[in-house]
Amino acid sequence: MSASAKEPRWERRKQDRPQELLAAALELFVERGYAATRLEDVAARAGVSKGTLYLYFDGKESLFKSVVRTNMLPLLDQAEARIEGHAGSSGELLRELIMHWWQAASHSGVMGIAKLMVAESGNFPELARFYHDEITARGDATVVRVLERGMARGEFRHIDAQAMKKVIIAPLIMLMLWERSLAPCAADPIDPQAYLQSMIDLCLNGLNT
Amino acid sequence: MSASAKEPRWERRKQDRPQELLAAALELFVERGYAATRLEDVAARAGVSKGTLYLYFDGKESLFKSVVRTNMLPLLDQAEARIEGHAGSSGELLRELIMHWWQAASHSGVMGIAKLMVAESGNFPELARFYHDEITARGDATVVRVLERGMARGEFRHIDAQAMKKVIIAPLIMLMLWERSLAPCAADPIDPQAYLQSMIDLCLNGLNT
Amino acid sequence: MSASAKEPRWERRKQDRPQELLAAALELFVERGYAATRLEDVAARAGVSKGTLYLYFDGKESLFKSVVRTNMLPLLDQAEARIEGHAGSSGELLRELIMHWWQAASHSGVMGIAKLMVAESGNFPELARFYHDEITARGDATVVRVLERGMARGEFRHIDAQAMKKVIIAPLIMLMLWERSLAPCAADPIDPQAYLQSMIDLCLNGLNT
Amino acid sequence: MSASAKEPRWERRKQDRPQELLAAALELFVERGYAATRLEDVAARAGVSKGTLYLYFDGKESLFKSVVRTNMLPLLDQAEARIEGHAGSSGELLRELIMHWWQAASHSGVMGIAKLMVAESGNFPELARFYHDEITARGDATVVRVLERGMARGEFRHIDAQAMKKVIIAPLIMLMLWERSLAPCAADPIDPQAYLQSMIDLCLNGLNT
DNA sequence: TATGAATGAGGCTTCATTCAT
DNA sequence: CATGAATGAAGCCTCATTCAT
């Protein structure tokens, strides 16, 4: 397994290839969109040749799917772990989830994935379904749990949690989209911190009893 | 965008061509994305031949830009007109704007445009700038005006209107994206009316003094 | 250079395209084999560009199938028509079928097709089945009819017609293969006329009572 | 890498490598044709890696030629030895040659080679020449010797031996082609024994005085 | 104005071949 | 000797664009 003894530089690079390719692919898919991304460019950015890519992925679509899966699942795990271990008020829990989520998202490829999924899910029904089942549904459920926790503890007003979860998630997704897709062209870029503060402020004032 | 005043009636069909092409292009761009949309299919859906398209548009990119411009401007006009003539409370104004905006958006190509802009603005910097300057900035300003109106009249708490405008707009845009792009694959589709009710409920509770 | 005439040239040529492409494809498939034939070369030999080929055929495999069908079916029709109308002895019928078949085959693409089918049927099970059902089976049946006719009239010895049909057909197919595939490299080329005379001689002497 | 010992089994395997590769290559070339055969699959079937193949053969073409040479020459030697030592009638000699040839061919790669040569000789002029000079010419000469022997002894009618040799060889080659290439798709497979009986029957009846 | 046949650049993918280990 | 990761040339196919009619 871990051949720590002798590391023949070659073996080591081999193991890194998939991740290097995934990283390069993420950048380019986000930058240019699925169709406009050329596999040759992905390979070049990963420092390998075109053919090498096919040693690790079946093709463009397979690469795309791997990019999505690799980047999204860890974040969900984190969020769910955090909600498990929380003891304080539900408002505080919501704030924490939002802020930590943003912390993680802004340091990973997650923001780009969000844009990709919006842009391409029409072209990949299979991937869209996977994304909904594994990512969206889990994220939604997390928010619903917080809302129901708050209502059960008398901290939140009584609301329609199923509808509200989407309202609450929407600004988070849009923040990612703006950062990745629209911000570069905006004269007045969004300040994520102020944005998130306002969002949390609105939510807590709007939800608390 | 409105019908020309006096045009020879026998050239009506000729006059309709561009709009028929724009309508067909909108459908297909939204359905398949920019790159995957073939001009031959656009022409076929408009009932003309491929070559005819080039009599009215310079090419694919030009067609795309025209689609965006044609579909977005009227909605902004409506919203601004409505805000001018409002006399009641600011909360009611916000509710009205949201509901009427959705009414108009769900009966036009606006929802599709939103998806297109998110997906493709990276590939069309010039169009992204136009979109920001002419659409996004005007929409943002409209919301800011409502928020400032509410604060000035003592109806809303004091908040950071510049940051909050984005938080409020986000759920509206996301609703469009979900409807256009992600909903078809979701097991639990969003009910727009419940969604908007929850959103207005959250905003008014979160903003009102 | 030679296209100085004022012929409409365009309308006219359109109708000829498929046949020109089929003719070019036949030559190249026979010359180089299926895999080694590049569609660009086919198009070039037909005097069109690569893309034009796709206006008339779905792809390489589709083109290949069309080549086979176009070239083989007419010959079968001819042979069956001839057997219908024959009145003389069965030996004479056999001789006639062989000689006329060769006459037709040597002036068409049939010889090349024979080589193609031998070479490629392993790679195209579907095409091989089609070829067996539509071509081979019909050809076999034709020979069987002649043999049974001869036996019924007391002209031929009693033989196993099912096995003998293949023995009789074999030299005809081999003649085609030699001409198309092996002859160019042979120091002592086959004289088809002498070959056919010997074959008929052998068959009649071997079959007649 | 420190395997300096003398491991019998290993030495053995080393010596067998070329033949294992040739056997694997024969199977795959026959199965899929030259172009569609991937060297990686050849190596895998021989139980070695792709690179190892290049230790024994210069490349794909070299491998192909070796396959042909290795499989064809022994059979010719057998046939010629048999004709030398025959003492009986020429008809019996012909029968014996045919039956023994089939016996040997059906238990070796010879049948596949026949298909390969028909299919690929156009692509390998040099190999086609070798095949004609070393294989075809020797086989032809063998048959001619039998025919002339029969005529000289008054057992056979007077015929054009040069033309007839090809007529007699044709059904044998076709039997190989059918078995290797066309049979798998045929609804009514050929029974080789009945086929050969009919062929010998036709020849002897057609040739004998 | 309208047509649609024709073009050809460009992308994805395959695989024979090389070479560092 | 053996390996298998890496390469890159080459082929199939698509489709935006042109242009003769």
Short mmCIF file of C-alpha atoms in Angstrom, two decimals, chain A residues 8-168:
data_model
loop_
_atom_site.label_atom_id
_atom_site.label_comp_id
_atom_site.label_asym_id
_atom_site.label_seq_id
_atom_site.Cartn_x
_atom_site.Cartn_y
_atom_site.Cartn_z
CA PRO A 8 10.51 6.00 -7.31
CA ARG A 9 9.26 9.36 -8.38
CA TRP A 10 7.35 7.62 -11.08
CA GLU A 11 5.10 5.59 -8.92
CA ARG A 12 4.43 8.66 -6.92
CA ARG A 13 3.41 10.73 -9.88
CA LYS A 14 1.21 7.95 -11.11
CA GLN A 15 -0.80 8.09 -7.96
CA ASP A 16 -1.18 11.82 -8.23
CA ARG A 17 -2.34 11.80 -11.81
CA PRO A 18 -6.04 11.41 -11.20
CA GLN A 19 -6.15 14.24 -8.74
CA GLU A 20 -4.06 16.48 -10.92
CA LEU A 21 -6.36 15.79 -13.80
CA LEU A 22 -9.45 16.34 -11.71
CA ALA A 23 -8.12 19.64 -10.47
CA ALA A 24 -7.27 20.81 -13.94
CA ALA A 25 -10.63 19.65 -15.24
CA LEU A 26 -12.50 21.45 -12.51
CA GLU A 27 -10.78 24.71 -13.32
CA LEU A 28 -11.43 24.48 -17.01
CA PHE A 29 -14.98 23.17 -16.81
CA VAL A 30 -15.86 26.03 -14.50
CA GLU A 31 -13.99 28.55 -16.57
CA ARG A 32 -15.31 27.59 -19.97
CA GLY A 33 -18.26 25.28 -19.50
CA TYR A 34 -18.44 21.62 -20.38
CA ALA A 35 -18.62 21.79 -24.14
CA ALA A 36 -16.00 24.48 -24.56
CA THR A 37 -13.47 22.62 -22.48
CA ARG A 38 -11.03 20.66 -24.58
CA LEU A 39 -9.56 17.55 -23.09
CA GLU A 40 -6.23 18.45 -24.56
CA ASP A 41 -6.22 21.59 -22.47
CA VAL A 42 -7.16 19.66 -19.37
CA ALA A 43 -4.29 17.29 -19.96
CA ALA A 44 -1.88 20.11 -20.66
CA ARG A 45 -2.84 21.92 -17.48
CA ALA A 46 -2.24 18.70 -15.55
CA GLY A 47 1.13 18.41 -17.22
CA VAL A 48 0.39 15.29 -19.22
CA SER A 49 -0.50 14.48 -22.77
CA LYS A 50 -3.89 13.99 -24.24
CA GLY A 51 -3.70 10.23 -24.29
CA THR A 52 -2.73 9.96 -20.65
CA LEU A 53 -6.09 11.26 -19.61
CA TYR A 54 -7.66 8.16 -21.04
CA LEU A 55 -5.58 5.97 -18.78
CA TYR A 56 -7.54 7.30 -15.83
CA PHE A 57 -10.93 8.28 -17.18
CA ASP A 58 -13.17 6.76 -19.77
CA GLY A 59 -13.74 10.02 -21.57
CA LYS A 60 -15.03 13.51 -21.21
CA GLU A 61 -18.32 12.64 -19.57
CA SER A 62 -16.69 10.26 -17.13
CA LEU A 63 -14.17 12.93 -16.21
CA PHE A 64 -16.94 15.42 -15.65
CA LYS A 65 -18.81 13.10 -13.36
CA SER A 66 -15.72 12.36 -11.35
CA VAL A 67 -15.08 16.05 -10.93
CA VAL A 68 -18.53 16.56 -9.48
CA ARG A 69 -18.42 13.61 -7.16
CA THR A 70 -14.95 14.31 -5.91
CA ASN A 71 -15.70 17.88 -5.00
CA MET A 72 -19.16 17.72 -3.58
CA LEU A 73 -19.34 14.77 -1.26
CA PRO A 74 -16.79 15.88 1.35
CA LEU A 75 -18.63 19.11 1.97
CA LEU A 76 -21.87 17.36 2.70
CA ASP A 77 -20.12 15.07 5.12
CA GLN A 78 -18.73 18.03 6.97
CA ALA A 79 -22.07 19.75 7.26
CA GLU A 80 -23.81 16.70 8.58
CA ALA A 81 -21.06 16.04 11.09
CA ARG A 82 -21.38 19.57 12.34
CA ILE A 83 -25.12 19.38 12.86
CA GLU A 84 -24.73 16.14 14.80
CA GLY A 85 -22.50 17.62 17.41
CA HIS A 86 -24.21 20.93 17.98
CA ALA A 87 -25.62 21.75 21.39
CA GLY A 88 -26.50 25.47 21.36
CA SER A 89 -29.44 27.40 19.99
CA SER A 90 -30.86 26.63 16.57
CA GLY A 91 -30.23 30.17 15.38
CA GLU A 92 -26.61 29.78 16.31
CA LEU A 93 -26.51 26.43 14.56
CA LEU A 94 -27.87 27.95 11.39
CA ARG A 95 -25.32 30.72 11.52
CA GLU A 96 -22.52 28.26 12.08
CA LEU A 97 -23.56 26.01 9.24
CA ILE A 98 -23.73 28.90 6.84
CA MET A 99 -20.41 30.39 7.84
CA HIS A 100 -18.52 27.11 7.90
CA TRP A 101 -20.05 26.04 4.69
CA TRP A 102 -18.90 29.21 3.03
CA GLN A 103 -15.47 28.81 4.59
CA ALA A 104 -15.14 25.37 3.05
CA ALA A 105 -16.77 26.21 -0.25
CA SER A 106 -14.65 29.26 -0.90
CA HIS A 107 -11.50 27.19 -0.45
CA SER A 108 -12.50 24.37 -2.73
CA GLY A 109 -14.03 23.66 -6.07
CA VAL A 110 -17.52 23.56 -4.71
CA MET A 111 -18.47 26.98 -6.00
CA GLY A 112 -17.49 26.04 -9.49
CA ILE A 113 -19.44 22.82 -9.28
CA ALA A 114 -22.60 24.69 -8.43
CA LYS A 115 -22.28 26.71 -11.60
CA LEU A 116 -21.49 23.60 -13.59
CA MET A 117 -24.52 21.77 -12.35
CA VAL A 118 -26.86 24.60 -13.14
CA ALA A 119 -25.37 24.99 -16.57
CA GLU A 120 -25.08 21.36 -17.58
CA SER A 121 -27.67 19.36 -15.73
CA GLY A 122 -30.00 19.74 -18.67
CA ASN A 123 -27.45 17.91 -20.78
CA PHE A 124 -26.77 15.14 -18.27
CA PRO A 125 -30.01 13.81 -16.93
CA GLU A 126 -28.19 10.96 -15.31
CA LEU A 127 -25.75 13.27 -13.59
CA ALA A 128 -28.55 15.63 -12.63
CA ARG A 129 -30.33 12.79 -10.94
CA PHE A 130 -27.20 11.75 -9.09
CA TYR A 131 -26.68 15.33 -8.05
CA HIS A 132 -30.18 15.70 -6.80
CA ASP A 133 -30.19 12.45 -4.92
CA GLU A 134 -26.77 12.64 -3.37
CA ILE A 135 -26.16 16.35 -2.97
CA THR A 136 -29.28 18.44 -3.15
CA ALA A 137 -31.47 16.10 -1.16
CA ARG A 138 -28.86 15.77 1.58
CA GLY A 139 -28.35 19.51 1.74
CA ASP A 140 -32.05 20.14 1.85
CA ALA A 141 -32.53 17.61 4.61
CA THR A 142 -29.83 19.27 6.66
CA VAL A 143 -31.60 22.60 6.56
CA VAL A 144 -34.94 21.02 7.31
CA ARG A 145 -33.46 19.38 10.38
CA VAL A 146 -32.27 22.73 11.66
CA LEU A 147 -35.62 24.37 11.04
CA GLU A 148 -37.56 21.60 12.74
CA ARG A 149 -35.12 21.59 15.64
CA GLY A 150 -35.74 25.29 16.07
CA MET A 151 -39.50 24.94 15.93
CA ALA A 152 -39.48 21.99 18.31
CA ARG A 153 -37.44 23.96 20.81
CA GLY A 154 -39.69 26.98 20.51
CA GLU A 155 -36.88 29.07 19.05
CA PHE A 156 -38.37 29.49 15.58
CA ARG A 157 -41.84 30.53 14.54
CA HIS A 158 -43.98 27.87 12.99
CA ILE A 159 -43.24 27.81 9.27
CA ASP A 160 -43.49 25.54 6.27
CA ALA A 161 -40.08 23.91 6.56
CA GLN A 162 -40.24 22.19 3.21
CA ALA A 163 -40.77 25.43 1.34
CA MET A 164 -38.54 27.51 3.56
CA LYS A 165 -35.53 25.23 3.18
CA LYS A 166 -35.28 26.20 -0.47
CA VAL A 167 -35.64 29.88 0.31
CA ILE A 168 -32.78 29.65 2.74
#
